[in-house]
Structure formats: structure tokens, C-alpha cells
Short mmCIF file of C-alpha atoms in Angstrom, two decimals:
data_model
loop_
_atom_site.label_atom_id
_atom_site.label_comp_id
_atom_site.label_asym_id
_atom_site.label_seq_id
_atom_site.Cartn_x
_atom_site.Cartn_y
_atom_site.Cartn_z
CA UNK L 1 0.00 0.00 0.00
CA UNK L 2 0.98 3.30 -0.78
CA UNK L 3 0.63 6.32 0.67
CA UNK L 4 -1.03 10.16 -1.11
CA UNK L 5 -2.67 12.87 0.51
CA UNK L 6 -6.93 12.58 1.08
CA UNK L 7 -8.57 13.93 -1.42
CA UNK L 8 -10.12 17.46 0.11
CA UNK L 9 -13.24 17.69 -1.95
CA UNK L 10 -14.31 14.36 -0.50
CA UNK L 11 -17.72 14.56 1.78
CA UNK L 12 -19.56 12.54 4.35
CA UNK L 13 -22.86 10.99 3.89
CA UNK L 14 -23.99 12.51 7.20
CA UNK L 15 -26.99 14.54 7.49
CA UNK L 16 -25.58 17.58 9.04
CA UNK L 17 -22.80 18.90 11.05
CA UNK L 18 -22.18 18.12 14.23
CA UNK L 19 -20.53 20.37 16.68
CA UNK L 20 -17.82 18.70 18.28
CA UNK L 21 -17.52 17.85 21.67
CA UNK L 22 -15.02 19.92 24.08
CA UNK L 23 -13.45 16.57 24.90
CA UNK L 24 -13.04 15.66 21.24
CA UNK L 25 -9.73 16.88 19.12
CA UNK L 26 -9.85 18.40 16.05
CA UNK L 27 -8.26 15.04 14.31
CA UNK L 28 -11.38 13.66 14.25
CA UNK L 29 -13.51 16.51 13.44
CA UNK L 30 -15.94 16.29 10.58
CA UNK L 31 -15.51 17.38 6.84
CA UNK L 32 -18.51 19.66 5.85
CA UNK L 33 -21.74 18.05 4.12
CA UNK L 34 -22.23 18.13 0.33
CA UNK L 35 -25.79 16.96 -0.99
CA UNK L 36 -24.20 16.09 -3.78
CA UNK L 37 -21.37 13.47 -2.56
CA UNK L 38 -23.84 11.10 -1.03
CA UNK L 39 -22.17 8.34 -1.99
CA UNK L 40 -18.14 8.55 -1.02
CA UNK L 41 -17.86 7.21 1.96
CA UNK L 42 -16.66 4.01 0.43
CA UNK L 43 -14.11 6.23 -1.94
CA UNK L 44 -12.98 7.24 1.74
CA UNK L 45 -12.70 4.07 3.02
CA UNK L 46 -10.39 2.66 0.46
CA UNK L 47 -8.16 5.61 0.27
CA UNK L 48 -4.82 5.02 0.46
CA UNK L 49 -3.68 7.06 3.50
CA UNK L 50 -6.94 5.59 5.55
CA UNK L 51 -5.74 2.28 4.40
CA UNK L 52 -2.28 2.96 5.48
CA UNK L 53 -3.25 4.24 8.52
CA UNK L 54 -6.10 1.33 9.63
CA UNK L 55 -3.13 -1.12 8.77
CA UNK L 56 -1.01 0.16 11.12
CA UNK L 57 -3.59 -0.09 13.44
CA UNK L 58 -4.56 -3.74 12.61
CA UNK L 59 -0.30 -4.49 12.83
CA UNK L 60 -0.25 -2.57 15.88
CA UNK L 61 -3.05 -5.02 17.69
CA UNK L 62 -1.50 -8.13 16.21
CA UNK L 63 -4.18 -10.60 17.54
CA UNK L 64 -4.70 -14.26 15.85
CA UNK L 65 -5.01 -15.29 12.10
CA UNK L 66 -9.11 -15.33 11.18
CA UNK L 67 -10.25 -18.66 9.73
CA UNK L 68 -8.10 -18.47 6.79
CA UNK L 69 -4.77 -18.90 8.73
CA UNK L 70 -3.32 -15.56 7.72
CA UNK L 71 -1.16 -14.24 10.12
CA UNK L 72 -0.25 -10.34 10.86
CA UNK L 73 3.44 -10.83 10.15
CA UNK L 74 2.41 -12.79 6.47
CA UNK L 75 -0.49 -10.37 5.65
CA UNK L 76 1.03 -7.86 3.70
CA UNK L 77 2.89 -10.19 0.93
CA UNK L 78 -0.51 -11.60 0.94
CA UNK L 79 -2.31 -8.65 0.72
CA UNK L 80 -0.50 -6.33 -2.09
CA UNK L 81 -0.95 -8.16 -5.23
CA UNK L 82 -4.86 -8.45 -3.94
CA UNK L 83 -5.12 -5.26 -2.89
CA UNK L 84 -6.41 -3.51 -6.47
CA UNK L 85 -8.95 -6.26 -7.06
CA UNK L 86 -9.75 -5.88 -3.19
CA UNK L 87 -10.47 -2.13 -3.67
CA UNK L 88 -12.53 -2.91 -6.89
CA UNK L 89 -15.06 -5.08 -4.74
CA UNK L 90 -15.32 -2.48 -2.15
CA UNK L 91 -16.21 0.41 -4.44
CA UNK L 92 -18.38 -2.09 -7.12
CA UNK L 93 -20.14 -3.13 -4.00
CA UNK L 94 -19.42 -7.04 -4.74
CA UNK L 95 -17.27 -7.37 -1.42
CA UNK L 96 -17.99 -10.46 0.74
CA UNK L 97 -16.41 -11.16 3.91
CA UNK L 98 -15.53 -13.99 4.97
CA UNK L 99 -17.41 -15.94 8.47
CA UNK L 100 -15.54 -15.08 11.89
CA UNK L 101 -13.82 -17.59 14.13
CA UNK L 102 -15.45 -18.21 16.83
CA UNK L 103 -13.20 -18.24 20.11
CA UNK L 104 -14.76 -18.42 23.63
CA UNK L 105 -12.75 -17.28 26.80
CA UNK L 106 -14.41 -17.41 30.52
CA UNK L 107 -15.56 -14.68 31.68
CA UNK L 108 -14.38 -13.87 35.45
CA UNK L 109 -17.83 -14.34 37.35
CA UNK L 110 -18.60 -17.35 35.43
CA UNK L 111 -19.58 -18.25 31.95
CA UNK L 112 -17.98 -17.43 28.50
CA UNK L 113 -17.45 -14.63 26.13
CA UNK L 114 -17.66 -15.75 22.99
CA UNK L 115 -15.38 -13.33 20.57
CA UNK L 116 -15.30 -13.64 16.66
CA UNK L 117 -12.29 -13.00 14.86
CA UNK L 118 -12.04 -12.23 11.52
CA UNK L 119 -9.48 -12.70 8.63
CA UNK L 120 -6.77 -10.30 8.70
CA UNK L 121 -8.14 -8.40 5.35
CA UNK L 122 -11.43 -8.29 6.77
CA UNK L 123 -9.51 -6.46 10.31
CA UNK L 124 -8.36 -4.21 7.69
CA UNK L 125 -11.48 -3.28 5.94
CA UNK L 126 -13.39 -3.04 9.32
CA UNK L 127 -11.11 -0.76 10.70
CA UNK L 128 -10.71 1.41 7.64
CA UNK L 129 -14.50 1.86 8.18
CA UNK L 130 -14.54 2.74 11.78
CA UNK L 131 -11.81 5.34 10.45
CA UNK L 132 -14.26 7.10 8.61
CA UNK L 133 -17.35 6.68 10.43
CA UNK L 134 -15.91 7.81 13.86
CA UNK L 135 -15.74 11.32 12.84
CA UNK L 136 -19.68 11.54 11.91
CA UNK L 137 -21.05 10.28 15.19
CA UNK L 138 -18.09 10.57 17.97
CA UNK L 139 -18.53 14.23 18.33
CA UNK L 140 -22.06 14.28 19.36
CA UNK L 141 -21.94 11.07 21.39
CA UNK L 142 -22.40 12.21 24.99
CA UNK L 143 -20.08 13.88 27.48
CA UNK L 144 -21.10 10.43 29.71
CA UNK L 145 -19.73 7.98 26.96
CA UNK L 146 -16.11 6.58 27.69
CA UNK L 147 -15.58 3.68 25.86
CA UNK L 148 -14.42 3.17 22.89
CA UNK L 149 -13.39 6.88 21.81
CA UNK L 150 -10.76 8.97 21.25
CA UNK L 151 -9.02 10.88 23.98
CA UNK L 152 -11.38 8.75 26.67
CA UNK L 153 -10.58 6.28 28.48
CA UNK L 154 -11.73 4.38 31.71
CA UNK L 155 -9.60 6.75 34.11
CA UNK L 156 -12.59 9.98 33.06
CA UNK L 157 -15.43 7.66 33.72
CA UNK L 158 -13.91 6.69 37.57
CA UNK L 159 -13.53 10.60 38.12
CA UNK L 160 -16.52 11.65 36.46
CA UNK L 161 -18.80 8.91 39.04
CA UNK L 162 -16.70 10.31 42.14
CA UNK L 163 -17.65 13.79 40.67
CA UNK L 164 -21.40 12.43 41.09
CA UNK L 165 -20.87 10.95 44.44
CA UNK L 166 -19.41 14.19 45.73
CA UNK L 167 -22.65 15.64 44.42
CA UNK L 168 -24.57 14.11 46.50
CA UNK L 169 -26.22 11.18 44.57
CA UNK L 170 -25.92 8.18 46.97
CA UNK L 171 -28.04 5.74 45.40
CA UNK L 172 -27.73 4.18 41.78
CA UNK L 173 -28.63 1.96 39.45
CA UNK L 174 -26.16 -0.58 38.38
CA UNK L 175 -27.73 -1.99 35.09
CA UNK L 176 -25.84 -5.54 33.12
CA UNK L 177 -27.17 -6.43 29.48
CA UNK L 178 -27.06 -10.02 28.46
CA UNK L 179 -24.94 -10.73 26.44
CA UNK L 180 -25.01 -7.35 24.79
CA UNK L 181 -22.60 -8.07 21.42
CA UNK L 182 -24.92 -11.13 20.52
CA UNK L 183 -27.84 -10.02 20.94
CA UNK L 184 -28.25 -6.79 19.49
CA UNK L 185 -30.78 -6.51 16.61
CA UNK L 186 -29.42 -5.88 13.23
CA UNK L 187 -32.46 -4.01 12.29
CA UNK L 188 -32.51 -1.48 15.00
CA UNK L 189 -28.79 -1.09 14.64
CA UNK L 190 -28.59 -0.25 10.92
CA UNK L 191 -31.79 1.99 11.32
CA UNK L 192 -29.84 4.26 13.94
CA UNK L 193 -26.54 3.69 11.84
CA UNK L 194 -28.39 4.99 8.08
CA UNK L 195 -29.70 8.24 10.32
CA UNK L 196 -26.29 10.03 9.66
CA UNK L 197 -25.14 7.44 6.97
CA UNK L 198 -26.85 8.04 3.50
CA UNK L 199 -24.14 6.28 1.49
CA UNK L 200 -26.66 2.86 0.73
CA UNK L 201 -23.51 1.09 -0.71
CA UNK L 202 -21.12 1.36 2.71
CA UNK L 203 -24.74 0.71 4.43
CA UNK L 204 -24.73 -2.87 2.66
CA UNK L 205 -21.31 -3.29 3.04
CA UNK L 206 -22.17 -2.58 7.10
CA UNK L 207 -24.76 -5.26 6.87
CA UNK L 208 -22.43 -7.45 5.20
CA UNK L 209 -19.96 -7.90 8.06
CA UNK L 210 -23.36 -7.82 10.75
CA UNK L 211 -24.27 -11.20 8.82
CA UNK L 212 -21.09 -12.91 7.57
CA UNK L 213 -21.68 -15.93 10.08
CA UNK L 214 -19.64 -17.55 12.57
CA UNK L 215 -17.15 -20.86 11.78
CA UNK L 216 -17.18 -23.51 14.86
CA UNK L 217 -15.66 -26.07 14.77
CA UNK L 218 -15.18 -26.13 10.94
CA UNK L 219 -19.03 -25.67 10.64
CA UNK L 220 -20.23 -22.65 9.36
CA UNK L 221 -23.33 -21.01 11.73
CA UNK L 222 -25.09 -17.51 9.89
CA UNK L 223 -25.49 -14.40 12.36
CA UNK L 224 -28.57 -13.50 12.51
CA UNK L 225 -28.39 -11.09 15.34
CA UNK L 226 -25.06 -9.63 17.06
CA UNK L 227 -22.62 -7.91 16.10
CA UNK L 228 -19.56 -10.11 17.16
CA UNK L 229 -16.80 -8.99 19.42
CA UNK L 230 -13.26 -9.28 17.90
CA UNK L 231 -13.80 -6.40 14.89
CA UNK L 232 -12.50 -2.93 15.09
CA UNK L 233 -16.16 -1.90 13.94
CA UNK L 234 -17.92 -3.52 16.68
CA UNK L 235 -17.52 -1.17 19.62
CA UNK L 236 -18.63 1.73 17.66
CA UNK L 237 -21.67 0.24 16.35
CA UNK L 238 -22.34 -0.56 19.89
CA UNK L 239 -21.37 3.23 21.08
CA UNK L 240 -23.96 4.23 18.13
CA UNK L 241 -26.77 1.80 19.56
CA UNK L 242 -26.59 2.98 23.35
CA UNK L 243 -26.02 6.56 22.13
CA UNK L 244 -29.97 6.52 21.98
CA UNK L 245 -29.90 5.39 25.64
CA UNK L 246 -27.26 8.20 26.54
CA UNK L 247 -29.70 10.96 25.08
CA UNK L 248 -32.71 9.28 26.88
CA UNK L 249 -30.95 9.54 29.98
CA UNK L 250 -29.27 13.36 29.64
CA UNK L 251 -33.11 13.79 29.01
CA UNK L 252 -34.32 12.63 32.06
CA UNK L 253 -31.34 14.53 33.77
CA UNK L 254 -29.94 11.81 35.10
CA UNK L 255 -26.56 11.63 35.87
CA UNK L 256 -24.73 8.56 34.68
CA UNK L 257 -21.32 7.01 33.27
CA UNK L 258 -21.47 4.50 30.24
CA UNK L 259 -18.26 2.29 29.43
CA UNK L 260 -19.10 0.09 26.33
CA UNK L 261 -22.16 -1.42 27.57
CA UNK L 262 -21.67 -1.05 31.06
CA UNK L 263 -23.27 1.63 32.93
CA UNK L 264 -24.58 2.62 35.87
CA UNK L 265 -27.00 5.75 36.41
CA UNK L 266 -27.23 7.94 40.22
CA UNK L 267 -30.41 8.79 41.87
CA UNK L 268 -30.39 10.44 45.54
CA UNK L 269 -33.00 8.30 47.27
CA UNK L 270 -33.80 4.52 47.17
CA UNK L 271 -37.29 5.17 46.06
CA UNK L 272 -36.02 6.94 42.67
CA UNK L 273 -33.64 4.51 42.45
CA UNK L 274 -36.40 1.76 41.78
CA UNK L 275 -38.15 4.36 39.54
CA UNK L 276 -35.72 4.93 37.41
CA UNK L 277 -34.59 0.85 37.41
CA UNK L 278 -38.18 -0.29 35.87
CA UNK L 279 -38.22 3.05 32.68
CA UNK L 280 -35.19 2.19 32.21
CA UNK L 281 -35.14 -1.64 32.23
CA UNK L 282 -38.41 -0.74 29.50
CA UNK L 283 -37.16 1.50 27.68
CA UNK L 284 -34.01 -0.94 26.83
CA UNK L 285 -36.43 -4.05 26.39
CA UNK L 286 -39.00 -2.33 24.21
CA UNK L 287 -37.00 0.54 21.88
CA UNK L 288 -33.70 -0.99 22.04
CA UNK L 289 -34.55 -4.78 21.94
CA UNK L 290 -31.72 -5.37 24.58
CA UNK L 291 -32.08 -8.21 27.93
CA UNK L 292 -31.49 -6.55 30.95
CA UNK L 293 -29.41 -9.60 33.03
CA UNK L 294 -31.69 -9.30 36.26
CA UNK L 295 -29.49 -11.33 37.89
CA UNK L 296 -26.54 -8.75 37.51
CA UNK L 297 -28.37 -5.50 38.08
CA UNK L 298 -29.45 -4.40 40.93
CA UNK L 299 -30.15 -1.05 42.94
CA UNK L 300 -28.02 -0.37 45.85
CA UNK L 301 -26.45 2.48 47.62
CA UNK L 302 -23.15 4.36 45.72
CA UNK L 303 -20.92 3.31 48.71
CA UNK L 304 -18.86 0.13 47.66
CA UNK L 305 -20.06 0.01 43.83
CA UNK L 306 -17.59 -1.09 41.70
CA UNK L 307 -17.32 -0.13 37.46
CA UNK L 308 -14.27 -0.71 35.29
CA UNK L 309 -11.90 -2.14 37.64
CA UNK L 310 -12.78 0.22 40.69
CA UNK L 311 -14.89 0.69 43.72
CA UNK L 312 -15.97 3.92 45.18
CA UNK L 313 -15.78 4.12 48.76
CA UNK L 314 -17.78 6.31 51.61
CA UNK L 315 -19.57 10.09 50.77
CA UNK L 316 -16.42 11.62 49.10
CA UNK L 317 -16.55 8.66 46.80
CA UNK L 318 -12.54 7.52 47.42
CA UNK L 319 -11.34 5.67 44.59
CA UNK L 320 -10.14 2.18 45.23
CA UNK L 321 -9.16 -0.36 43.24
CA UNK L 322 -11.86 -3.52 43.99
CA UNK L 323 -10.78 -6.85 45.68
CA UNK L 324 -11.62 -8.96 42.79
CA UNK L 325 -9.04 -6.83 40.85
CA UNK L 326 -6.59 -7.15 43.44
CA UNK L 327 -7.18 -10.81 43.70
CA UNK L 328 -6.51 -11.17 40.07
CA UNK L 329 -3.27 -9.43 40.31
CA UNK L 330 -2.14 -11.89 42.84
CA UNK L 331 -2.88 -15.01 40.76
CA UNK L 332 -1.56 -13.16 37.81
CA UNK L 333 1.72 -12.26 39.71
CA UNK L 334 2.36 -15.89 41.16
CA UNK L 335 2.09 -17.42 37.53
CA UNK L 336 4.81 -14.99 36.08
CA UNK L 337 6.59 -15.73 39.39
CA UNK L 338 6.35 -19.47 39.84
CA UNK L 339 8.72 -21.20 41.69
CA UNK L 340 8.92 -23.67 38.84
CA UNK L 341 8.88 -24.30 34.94
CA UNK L 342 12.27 -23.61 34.25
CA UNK L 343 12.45 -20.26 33.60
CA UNK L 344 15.48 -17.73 34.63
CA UNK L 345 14.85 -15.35 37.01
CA UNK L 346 15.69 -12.89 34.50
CA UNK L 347 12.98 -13.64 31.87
CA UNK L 348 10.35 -14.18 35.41
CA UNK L 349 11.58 -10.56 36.32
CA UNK L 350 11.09 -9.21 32.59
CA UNK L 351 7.92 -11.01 32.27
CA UNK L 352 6.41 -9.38 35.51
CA UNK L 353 7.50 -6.04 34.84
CA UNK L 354 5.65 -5.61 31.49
CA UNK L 355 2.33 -6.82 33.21
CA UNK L 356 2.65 -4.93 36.64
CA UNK L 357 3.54 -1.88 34.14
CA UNK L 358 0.54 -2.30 32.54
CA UNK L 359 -2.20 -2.76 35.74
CA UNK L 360 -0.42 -0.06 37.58
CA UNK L 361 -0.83 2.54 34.77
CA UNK L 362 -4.60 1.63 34.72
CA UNK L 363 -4.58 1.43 38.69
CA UNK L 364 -2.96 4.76 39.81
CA UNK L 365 -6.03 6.36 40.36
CA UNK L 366 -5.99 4.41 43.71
CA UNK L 367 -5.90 7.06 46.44
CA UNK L 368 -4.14 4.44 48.75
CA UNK L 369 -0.68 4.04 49.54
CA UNK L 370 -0.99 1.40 51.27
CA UNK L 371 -2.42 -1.16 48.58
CA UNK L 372 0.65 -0.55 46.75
CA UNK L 373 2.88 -0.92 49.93
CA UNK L 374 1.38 -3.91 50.77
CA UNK L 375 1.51 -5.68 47.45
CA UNK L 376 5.39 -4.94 47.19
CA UNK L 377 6.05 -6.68 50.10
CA UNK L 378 3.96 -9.67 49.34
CA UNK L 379 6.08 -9.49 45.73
CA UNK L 380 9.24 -9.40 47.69
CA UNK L 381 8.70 -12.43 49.72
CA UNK L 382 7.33 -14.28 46.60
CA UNK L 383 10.57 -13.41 44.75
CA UNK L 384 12.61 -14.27 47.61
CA UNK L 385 10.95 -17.58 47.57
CA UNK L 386 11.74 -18.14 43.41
CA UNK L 387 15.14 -17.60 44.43
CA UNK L 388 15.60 -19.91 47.14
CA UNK L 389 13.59 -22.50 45.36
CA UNK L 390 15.82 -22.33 42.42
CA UNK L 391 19.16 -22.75 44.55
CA UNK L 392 17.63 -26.21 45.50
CA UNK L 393 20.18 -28.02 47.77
CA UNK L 394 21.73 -27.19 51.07
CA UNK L 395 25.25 -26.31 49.84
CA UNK L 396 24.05 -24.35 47.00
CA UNK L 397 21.75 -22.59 49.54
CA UNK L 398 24.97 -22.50 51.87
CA UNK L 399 27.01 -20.81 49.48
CA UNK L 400 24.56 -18.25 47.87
CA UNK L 401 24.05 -17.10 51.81
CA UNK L 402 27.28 -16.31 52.44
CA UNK L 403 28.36 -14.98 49.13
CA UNK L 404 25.32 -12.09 50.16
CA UNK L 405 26.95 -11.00 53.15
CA UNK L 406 25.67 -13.73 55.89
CA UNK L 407 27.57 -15.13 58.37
CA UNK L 408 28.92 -18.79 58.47
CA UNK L 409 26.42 -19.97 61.21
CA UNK L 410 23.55 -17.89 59.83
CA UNK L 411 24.04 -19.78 56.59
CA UNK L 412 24.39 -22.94 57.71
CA UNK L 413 21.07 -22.42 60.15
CA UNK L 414 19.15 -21.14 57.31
CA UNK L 415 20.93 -22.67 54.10
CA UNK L 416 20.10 -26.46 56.09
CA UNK L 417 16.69 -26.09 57.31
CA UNK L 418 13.99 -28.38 55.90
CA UNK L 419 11.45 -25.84 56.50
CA UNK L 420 8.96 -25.41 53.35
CA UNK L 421 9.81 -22.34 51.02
CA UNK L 422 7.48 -20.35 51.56
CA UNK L 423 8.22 -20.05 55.24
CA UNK L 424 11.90 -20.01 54.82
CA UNK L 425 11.30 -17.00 52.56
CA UNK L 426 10.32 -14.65 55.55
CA UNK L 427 13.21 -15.42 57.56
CA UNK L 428 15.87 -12.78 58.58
CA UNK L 429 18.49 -14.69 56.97
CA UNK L 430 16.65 -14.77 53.76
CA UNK L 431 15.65 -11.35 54.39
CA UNK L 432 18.87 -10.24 55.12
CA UNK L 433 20.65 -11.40 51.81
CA UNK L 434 17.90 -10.87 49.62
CA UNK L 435 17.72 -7.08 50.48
CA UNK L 436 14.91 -4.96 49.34
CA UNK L 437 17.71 -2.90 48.04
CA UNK L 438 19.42 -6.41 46.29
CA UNK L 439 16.38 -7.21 44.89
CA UNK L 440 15.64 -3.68 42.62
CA UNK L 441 18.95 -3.58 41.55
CA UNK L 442 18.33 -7.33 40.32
CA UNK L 443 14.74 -5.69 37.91
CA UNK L 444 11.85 -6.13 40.74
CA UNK L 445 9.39 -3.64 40.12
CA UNK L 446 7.98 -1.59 42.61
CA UNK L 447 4.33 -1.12 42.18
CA UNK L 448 4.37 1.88 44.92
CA UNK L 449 7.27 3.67 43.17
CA UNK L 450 5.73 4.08 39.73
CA UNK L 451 2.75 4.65 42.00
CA UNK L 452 4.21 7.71 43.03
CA UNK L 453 5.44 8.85 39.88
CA UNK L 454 1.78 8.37 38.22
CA UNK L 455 0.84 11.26 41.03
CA UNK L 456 -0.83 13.87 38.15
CA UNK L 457 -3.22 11.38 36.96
CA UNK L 458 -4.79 11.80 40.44
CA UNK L 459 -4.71 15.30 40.55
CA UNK L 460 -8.23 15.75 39.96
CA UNK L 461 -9.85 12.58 41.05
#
């Protein structure tokens, strides 16, 4: 693919212009409407420099080969002798793509998510799409819409709900849809989709993808409703779906934060609470043709509810990051640091450090020291015991000991005892060679240091 600059008398098929919202850069703003250029969003699609830029995306993301067994790293040899006849079918309107793959992964509180993954080309197309359809609905999506969009992220929905709590809303609704992705209605999608869309041919080509069917097991299974998890086009057709529920809600003047489709809306009494649960609960079941999971939804007061990853604690809503989170850091932390599998403690340390990178950068909104002081010392004694698991026998043990600084006797005591591991690991002689200080210089990551240094994301939560 090569690159050339967009063509500047290209239009949108939206109806009219939105203003943007304050959150929203001007990257994404939109191109003014033409009457007359109905029809180009599918021109703007397959324009080079979109097409350059959605691969780099789809590169970027990696993820698995589709059902034809094309992989990321093989796709563009692949892809460049294709890619004229490829751009034929998009703008002739005879493009087909191909069924998904199904993949199911459990979901934490039981169950599975079934994602569909699609053939690398099909990745490509998908995203090109989203490319060009973002900037016609993302600047009038609402101010309480955080997933899925540019420049927001989960970190403004956790401040905006402790902005709420502050505000004195103490009760709230905390809504789950069944299985949202598979059950949405294709019908009441692509009507809410065509209101700013007028290009029919990109419509189709929408609808194409919406019904391209699902492979399991080798056996092909047509979608009939959903649109499958896995595409770069799927969460914005969601964001454009609940967008309706967003405007019913700023309506109402209810305050609320929506993450995908999770969402939760506050109330200041228990009575309005229940109010609110039932019109809303209709309003989803009749206009939007979405399940409301009963089971999962609930009213309840604001104190201890939990949304992306977080709960919010007490009046002043204090931002914390929930138990089950924590609890899956810890399980996630002992298999990069197993005590066995034959790993060095180099790659274990490496391994680590890119994940506990990762959760802390999404975590530092915790207002807590202490979380972060506890888990490093939990990490420490965990490391301590990789260590002294992987020196194995008494001499070795012996040796090691004394080659950090401990005494003869002290390394004897400790390098001969036939205590288990894990209890050995909190000793002082253990302690003492395996320093806190030893153990950064040797790549352990300290969760409360980068804590610290993550200090101006919390400035205004």
C-alpha cells in the first residue's frame, strides 16, 4: 500500500454537522456536508492514506489469524498483489467477507465470552470503516460515553462517578445487558446507523460484516443477530446503539457514566432509584430490543459500587481499586513468578514487569498508599521464595548465603533447614541477603514507586 494525501473535496454521507464535543480533538472533526457526494464514503474508506493508517492499526493489535490462517506478520505479501482487485469489490459493491472464528474465553464471574475473529483483510477493511465513520457520530456522542473513543478512556469515567458521588447522589442503578454483542438486533442497529449514513452502498457493506456468520468447529453457523466482538467496527456500532440510551438519559437529567455497555446511572433516594430501574429496564427491552441480566443488576447504595476495575468508597466517593481486581493481580503475579517451569529469574523478572507496568498505569487512580505498599512486600517475599527455590540443595543454599553477606552460622542455620519455602522466605536470613535494596537492583518492580510517579493522573480525582 501506498501512501497520497486525502482527497479534500471528498464529503460525508452525514446529514448535518455536528458540533464537536469539548473533549473531542480536532483530528477527528468532521468534513462539511455536500448533498451532492452522497455516496463517497466508500471512496474514503479505500483511500490510500486511511488504508495505510487502519493497517497500522490492525499491525499494531497483532491478535490471531481469522479462519483463513493468515497471520499479521504474512499479511502484507498476501495482501499487495490483492489489494487492487480488493479495492474494486469495495467500491463495485461485490465485497464479501468472509465468516468469523469463533473463540470463547471465561468470563471472570462465570460463563464465557464468545469473541469472533475475523481474517486479517477483513480487520483491515473493518477498521478502515470505523476510520471514517468515527468522525460523523463521535462528536455528538455524549459527554457520559467513555468507551471506545478517542481521547477517553476508563480513568474519566472513575472521576466523572466520584464527581457524582461528591454531588450528592448516593443511590444508583447498576444496570448488566445479556450478552449485549450477541444479541443486538441488526435491524434497529442499521436503522440508527443509516440516520447520519446516506451512502446505501457502505450501508450494505455494514450489513455485510453484521451477517457474515460464525465458523465452529469447521461448521459454518449464519449471524442473525449480534454484532460479534473481535472487529475494530464492533464497539462503535455498539457506542452508536446505546447513544440513543445516553440521550434518553441526559433527558431525564440523570446523571450517569457508560463504558461500552456497562453503565450505571445515580439517583439520591432509594425510592427513585427503583423508579428509574423499571423506565429504564423498558425502555431498553421495548425501543432498544436489549435483555437486561436481572441477575446482575441491581439497585443499591453508591458506597462500595464497583465499574471498570474500581470501587468507590464512603460520601467523598474515594477511589479504590476492587478486591476482585486485586485478587486477580495476585494469581496473575504468582504465575509470572512461579517457583517452577524452568524459567530464569531474569525472563520471570522481565515477564512481571511488562504486566505490573501495565495494571499499575490503569490502577494509579488508587488514592491508597498502602495497597501498593502492601503488594510490594507480598512481591518481595514471593521473589525471595523463586530464588531460594531455584538454589535447590543445602550447599548451594549455603554458598549463595554467604556470598550475600551472611555469616557462616547464619548460613548454615538457614541454608540447612527443611522448612517449606514459603516459610523459609520470611526469615531474617533470607531477608537479610535478599535485600529490598538487592532485589531492585536485580529488575523487581515496585508497584508503589511508579505509583508515586503516576501522582498527576490523580490530581483531579
Amino acid at each position: 500500500m501506498t501512501s497520497k494525501k486525502p482527497n479534500a473535496s471528498r464529503h460525508t454521507g452525514a446529514a448535518h454537522k455536528p458540533q464537536p464535543s469539548p473533549s473531542t480533538s480536532a483530528a477527528i472533526e468532521k468534513p462539511a456536508l455536500d448533498s451532492q457526494h452522497q455516496t463517497s464514503l466508500v471512496e474514503e474508506a479505500v483511500d490510500d492514506l486511511n488504508m495505510e493508517m487502519a493497517w497500522a492499526k490492525v499491525k499494531a493489535n497483532c491478535g490471531a489469524p481469522g479462519p483463513d490462517g493468515i497471520t499479521v506478520e504474512d499479511f502484507a505479501d498476501w495482501f499487495t498483489p490483492r489489494w487492487q482487485q480488493i479495492k474494486t469489490q469495495l467500491l463495485e459493491g461485490t465485497y464479501r467477507p468472509a465468516p468469523v472464528r469463533r473463540k470463547s474465553i471465561p468470563k471472570p464471574d462465570g460463563g464465557e465470552r464468545h469473541l469472533g475473529i475475523p481474517n486479517v483483510v477483513d480487520r483491515l477493511v473493518q477498521q478502515a470503516i470505523a476510520q471514517v465513520l468515527t468522525p460523523i457520530f463521535d462528536p455528538e456522542f455524549s459527554e457520559s460515553s467513555f468507551g471506545y473513543r478517542p481521547y477517553r478512556d476508563g480513568h474519566g469515567a472513575v472521576k466523572q462517578i466520584q464527581t457524582i458521588i461528591r454531588s450528592g447522589y448516593h443511590w444508583c442503578v447498576d444496570m448488566d445487558l445479556s450478552k449485549f454483542f450477541d444479541t443486538v438486533q441488526h435491524d434497529v442497529l442499521m436503522a440508527r446507523v443509516s440516520r447520519k449514513v446516506h451512502d446505501k452502498q457502505l450501508l450494505k457493506l455494514i450489513g455485510k460484516f453484521l451477517r457474515g456468520g460464525v465458523m465452529v468447529l469447521g461448521c459454518f453457523q449464519p449471524s442473525k443477530e449480534g454484532t460479534m466482538q473481535g472487529g475494530p467496527l464492533s464497539p462503535l456500532l455498539a457506542n452508536i446503539l446505546l447513544d440513543d440510551l445516553d440521550k434518553e438519559l441526559e433527558q431525564r437529567g440523570l446523571p450517569f457514566v457508560r463504558y461500552a455497555d456497562d453503565f450505571i446511572i445515580f439517583v439520591k433516594s432509594e425510592a427513585a432509584a427503583h423508579r428509574v430501574f423499571g423506565s429504564v429496564e423498558r425502555y431498553l427491552q421495548h425501543t432498544l430490543k436489549l435483555i437486561v441480566n436481572r441477575e446482575k443488576s441491581y439497585v443499591r447504595r453508591a458506597d462500595g459500587v464497583e465499574f471498570v476495575g474500581y470501587e468507590f468508597r464512603g460520601y467523598g466517593g474515594k477511589i479504590c481499586v476492587s478486591e476482585k481486581k486485586l485478587r486477580h493481580f495476585k494469581r496473575r503475579a504468582s504465575e509470572l513468578l512461579a517457583r517452577k517451569g524452568g524459567r530464569s529469574m531474569v525472563r520471570r523478572m522481565a515477564e512481571f514487569t511488562q504486566y505490573a507496568r501495565g495494571w499499575i498505569g490503569y490502577f494509579a487512580l488508587e488514592q491508597r498508599k498502602s495497597v501498593f505498599t502492601s503488594l510490594d512486600k507480598w512481591l518481595r517475599r514471593r521473589v525471595r521464595a523463586c530464588y531460594w527455590k531455584s538454589w535447590r540443595l543445602p550447599r548451594t543454599r549455603i554458598r549463595k548465603l554467604k556470598a550475600l553477606g551472611i555469616s557462616h552460622e547464619d548460613a548454615y542455620m538457614f541454608g540447612a533447614s527443611h522448612k517449606a519455602v514459603w516459610r523459609l522466605s520470611m526469615t531474617s536470613g533470607v531477608q537479610r541477603a535478599l535485600s529490598n535494596d538487592w532485589l531492585k537492583a536485580n529488575g523487581l518492580f515496585s508497584l508503589e514507586e511508579r505509583w508515586s510517579e503516576l501522582a498527576p493522573l490523580r490530581r483531579t480525582a
